[in-house]
Short mmCIF file of C-alpha atoms in Angstrom, two decimals:
data_model
loop_
_atom_site.label_atom_id
_atom_site.label_comp_id
_atom_site.label_asym_id
_atom_site.label_seq_id
_atom_site.Cartn_x
_atom_site.Cartn_y
_atom_site.Cartn_z
CA MET Z 1 -208.28 27.19 77.91
CA GLY Z 2 -206.53 23.97 78.86
CA ARG Z 3 -203.59 23.63 81.20
CA TRP Z 4 -201.08 23.35 78.33
CA GLY Z 5 -202.49 26.46 76.67
CA ILE Z 6 -201.89 28.33 79.91
CA VAL Z 7 -198.37 26.89 79.98
CA THR Z 8 -197.77 28.14 76.43
CA LEU Z 9 -198.96 31.67 77.19
CA ALA Z 10 -197.07 31.67 80.50
CA ALA Z 11 -193.89 30.88 78.57
CA VAL Z 12 -194.46 33.88 76.32
CA ALA Z 13 -195.02 36.07 79.39
CA ALA Z 14 -191.91 34.69 81.12
CA VAL Z 15 -189.48 35.89 78.44
CA ALA Z 16 -187.87 38.43 80.75
CA THR Z 17 -186.93 35.81 83.34
CA ALA Z 18 -185.54 33.18 80.98
CA CYS Z 19 -181.85 32.70 80.28
CA SER Z 20 -180.23 32.98 76.89
CA PRO Z 21 -179.15 29.74 75.21
CA SER Z 22 -175.90 31.40 74.19
CA ALA Z 23 -175.04 31.57 77.88
CA ALA Z 24 -175.71 27.83 78.18
CA ASP Z 25 -173.26 26.90 75.44
CA ASP Z 26 -171.30 28.48 72.62
CA ALA Z 27 -173.09 26.73 69.75
CA THR Z 28 -175.33 28.92 67.64
CA GLY Z 29 -178.38 27.68 65.80
CA ASP Z 30 -176.38 27.90 62.57
CA GLU Z 31 -173.73 25.53 63.95
CA THR Z 32 -176.14 23.13 65.61
CA THR Z 33 -177.85 20.53 63.47
CA THR Z 34 -180.96 18.56 64.25
CA SER Z 35 -179.99 15.26 65.80
CA THR Z 36 -182.22 12.28 66.41
CA THR Z 37 -179.82 11.19 69.18
CA ARG Z 38 -179.88 14.43 71.19
CA THR Z 39 -179.88 13.85 74.94
CA PRO Z 40 -182.82 15.88 76.28
CA ARG Z 41 -181.84 18.72 78.63
CA ILE Z 42 -184.82 17.88 80.82
CA THR Z 43 -186.62 14.62 81.44
CA ASP Z 44 -189.53 13.71 83.69
CA ASP Z 45 -190.66 10.69 85.64
CA SER Z 46 -193.90 10.16 83.74
CA GLY Z 47 -192.88 7.29 81.48
CA ARG Z 48 -193.75 9.51 78.51
CA PRO Z 49 -191.25 9.71 75.62
CA PRO Z 50 -188.31 12.08 76.12
CA VAL Z 51 -188.61 15.41 74.30
CA THR Z 52 -185.99 15.14 71.57
CA PHE Z 53 -186.65 18.41 69.74
CA ASP Z 54 -185.20 21.50 71.40
CA PRO Z 55 -186.61 24.66 69.80
CA CYS Z 56 -183.75 26.93 70.91
CA TYR Z 57 -181.06 24.65 69.51
CA ASP Z 58 -182.65 22.70 66.66
CA ILE Z 59 -184.14 25.56 64.62
CA PRO Z 60 -181.29 27.29 62.73
CA ASP Z 61 -180.84 30.94 63.60
CA ASP Z 62 -180.82 31.91 59.92
CA VAL Z 63 -184.37 30.51 59.54
CA MET Z 64 -185.61 32.64 62.45
CA ASN Z 65 -183.69 35.72 61.31
CA ALA Z 66 -185.15 35.35 57.80
CA ALA Z 67 -188.62 35.40 59.38
CA GLY Z 68 -187.81 38.67 61.15
CA TYR Z 69 -187.11 37.29 64.63
CA ASP Z 70 -183.80 38.26 66.24
CA ALA Z 71 -182.28 34.85 66.97
CA ALA Z 72 -179.42 36.48 68.89
CA LYS Z 73 -181.98 37.41 71.55
CA LYS Z 74 -183.82 34.07 71.78
CA GLU Z 75 -184.37 32.84 75.31
CA VAL Z 76 -184.83 29.40 76.83
CA ALA Z 77 -188.22 28.97 78.51
CA ASP Z 78 -188.33 25.38 79.79
CA MET Z 79 -191.07 23.96 81.98
CA PRO Z 80 -190.27 20.66 83.70
CA MET Z 81 -193.43 19.44 85.40
CA GLY Z 82 -192.79 15.91 86.66
CA THR Z 83 -195.73 14.40 84.79
CA HIS Z 84 -194.63 15.84 81.43
CA THR Z 85 -191.92 18.09 80.04
CA PHE Z 86 -191.88 21.20 77.87
CA LEU Z 87 -188.73 22.63 76.27
CA GLY Z 88 -189.37 26.17 75.15
CA CYS Z 89 -187.80 29.02 73.28
CA THR Z 90 -189.08 32.58 73.02
CA TYR Z 91 -188.40 35.16 70.34
CA LYS Z 92 -189.45 38.72 69.62
CA LYS Z 93 -190.10 40.41 66.31
CA GLU Z 94 -189.97 44.14 66.76
CA ASP Z 95 -191.54 45.44 63.57
CA LEU Z 96 -193.30 48.52 64.91
CA VAL Z 97 -196.16 49.91 62.87
CA PRO Z 98 -197.20 53.05 64.84
CA GLY Z 99 -200.81 52.90 65.94
CA VAL Z 100 -201.14 49.33 64.65
CA ARG Z 101 -198.68 46.93 66.31
CA ARG Z 102 -195.51 46.93 68.38
CA GLY Z 103 -194.45 43.57 66.95
CA TYR Z 104 -194.85 39.94 67.91
CA SER Z 105 -193.87 37.65 70.75
CA LEU Z 106 -193.28 34.06 69.72
CA ASN Z 107 -193.04 30.93 71.84
CA ILE Z 108 -192.08 27.52 70.46
CA LEU Z 109 -192.76 24.81 73.01
CA SER Z 110 -191.89 21.15 72.52
CA GLY Z 111 -193.67 18.74 74.86
CA ASN Z 112 -194.42 15.10 75.50
CA VAL Z 113 -198.20 15.35 75.49
CA SER Z 114 -200.11 13.90 72.57
CA LEU Z 115 -202.06 15.70 69.87
CA ASP Z 116 -205.15 13.77 71.05
CA GLU Z 117 -204.66 15.06 74.61
CA GLU Z 118 -204.35 18.60 73.29
CA LEU Z 119 -207.48 18.16 71.17
CA LYS Z 120 -209.43 16.93 74.20
CA LYS Z 121 -208.33 19.97 76.22
CA ASN Z 122 -208.72 22.67 73.55
CA GLY Z 123 -211.01 21.14 70.93
CA HIS Z 124 -213.45 24.02 71.38
CA VAL Z 125 -210.91 26.42 69.79
CA ALA Z 126 -209.04 23.93 67.55
CA THR Z 127 -209.44 22.99 63.92
CA SER Z 128 -207.52 20.25 62.13
CA ALA Z 129 -204.64 21.40 59.97
CA THR Z 130 -201.69 20.00 58.07
CA ILE Z 131 -198.26 21.62 57.81
CA ASN Z 132 -196.00 20.12 55.12
CA GLY Z 133 -197.91 16.84 55.46
CA ARG Z 134 -197.63 16.78 59.28
CA SER Z 135 -200.84 16.53 61.32
CA ALA Z 136 -201.53 19.67 63.30
CA LEU Z 137 -204.15 21.78 65.02
CA LEU Z 138 -204.82 25.49 64.60
CA GLU Z 139 -206.03 27.06 67.84
CA VAL Z 140 -207.65 30.49 67.85
CA GLY Z 141 -210.14 31.55 70.48
CA PRO Z 142 -211.59 34.68 72.05
CA GLU Z 143 -210.18 33.86 75.50
CA ASN Z 144 -206.64 34.13 74.02
CA ARG Z 145 -207.12 37.36 72.14
CA ASP Z 146 -204.35 38.40 69.77
CA ALA Z 147 -202.85 34.86 69.90
CA CYS Z 148 -202.48 32.22 67.20
CA THR Z 149 -201.24 28.71 67.95
CA TYR Z 150 -200.29 25.82 65.70
CA VAL Z 151 -199.80 22.46 67.44
CA LEU Z 152 -197.74 19.99 65.36
CA GLN Z 153 -197.69 16.25 66.00
CA THR Z 154 -194.34 14.52 66.58
CA ASP Z 155 -193.18 11.03 67.60
CA PHE Z 156 -192.57 12.23 71.17
CA GLY Z 157 -195.67 14.43 71.46
CA VAL Z 158 -196.30 17.90 70.06
CA VAL Z 159 -194.70 21.23 69.26
CA PHE Z 160 -196.70 24.39 70.02
CA VAL Z 161 -195.92 27.49 67.95
CA THR Z 162 -197.71 30.42 69.57
CA ARG Z 163 -197.50 33.98 68.30
CA LEU Z 164 -198.89 36.92 70.24
CA TYR Z 165 -199.75 40.04 68.26
CA ASN Z 166 -198.65 43.05 70.36
CA THR Z 167 -200.96 45.92 69.48
CA ASP Z 168 -199.84 49.55 69.49
CA HIS Z 169 -203.29 50.78 70.45
CA PRO Z 170 -205.88 50.07 73.14
CA GLY Z 171 -207.92 46.92 72.61
CA PRO Z 172 -207.31 43.80 70.57
CA ALA Z 173 -206.14 43.47 67.00
CA PRO Z 174 -208.76 42.38 64.46
CA GLN Z 175 -209.08 38.59 64.69
CA SER Z 176 -208.25 38.37 60.97
CA GLU Z 177 -204.72 39.57 61.85
CA TRP Z 178 -203.99 37.08 64.65
CA CYS Z 179 -202.80 34.33 62.31
CA ALA Z 180 -201.75 36.40 59.30
CA GLY Z 181 -198.65 34.75 57.78
CA MET Z 182 -198.45 32.08 60.50
CA GLU Z 183 -199.09 29.05 58.28
CA GLU Z 184 -196.18 30.01 56.01
CA PHE Z 185 -193.92 30.71 58.99
CA VAL Z 186 -194.74 27.40 60.70
CA GLY Z 187 -194.14 25.67 57.36
CA SER Z 188 -190.64 27.18 57.28
CA ILE Z 189 -189.65 25.75 60.66
CA GLU Z 190 -191.48 22.41 60.35
CA PRO Z 191 -188.63 20.66 58.44
CA HIS Z 192 -186.34 21.26 61.45
CA ILE Z 193 -188.69 19.56 63.91
CA ALA Z 194 -187.75 16.03 64.89
CA ASN Z 195 -190.37 13.51 63.85
#
C-alpha cells in the first residue's frame, strides 16, 4: 500500500481524535454551498495547487443523511504534511446487521496529489473507473481487507472516498461486499466536488 493509502486508512482510524466541524463554525452542510473561491483551511509549502474542496463543508448534510451517514456526527480529519495537503472528513453509518456487520466507517479525503501519482503508488490494486464522466480509480486489495476506495480526479489533485466494512463476526467480510453500493454512493457526492 502506498503512503497516501496509509494516510487514508489512518484518517478512518483517527475518527475518535478529530474535532467536529460544527465546533469550528456554525454553518451546516445544508447552509454551505460549494464555492470555487473558498480559501483553503490548510495550505502547504510544496508549490502544489491549494486544496479547494473541503469534504466536511462542501458536501451537503442532506446528501450524506440520505445515504445513511449521520452528518451531525461528521468529524474533520485533516492531514497537513508540508509537501502536500489532505483535508478530510469522517462519517459513520451504524446499520447493524447482527452477525453480519456493525456498519461502515467512511473517510473522504481531498488532496493535492495527482491521479497519476496515486496510480504509480497503488496501481497493483487499482482499476480505471469513471464516475459521472470524471476520471477515477477503484482500489481494492487484500492488504486493505474490508475496504473499498474510489479516487476521483480534480483540478487540484484527487478526492479519496474510502469505506471500511465493519464486520460483526470474526474475520473479513466477503470481498464481494467490500464495494457493494459504493459506485452509486460516490456518484451521489461527485456533483459536489470542485473540479
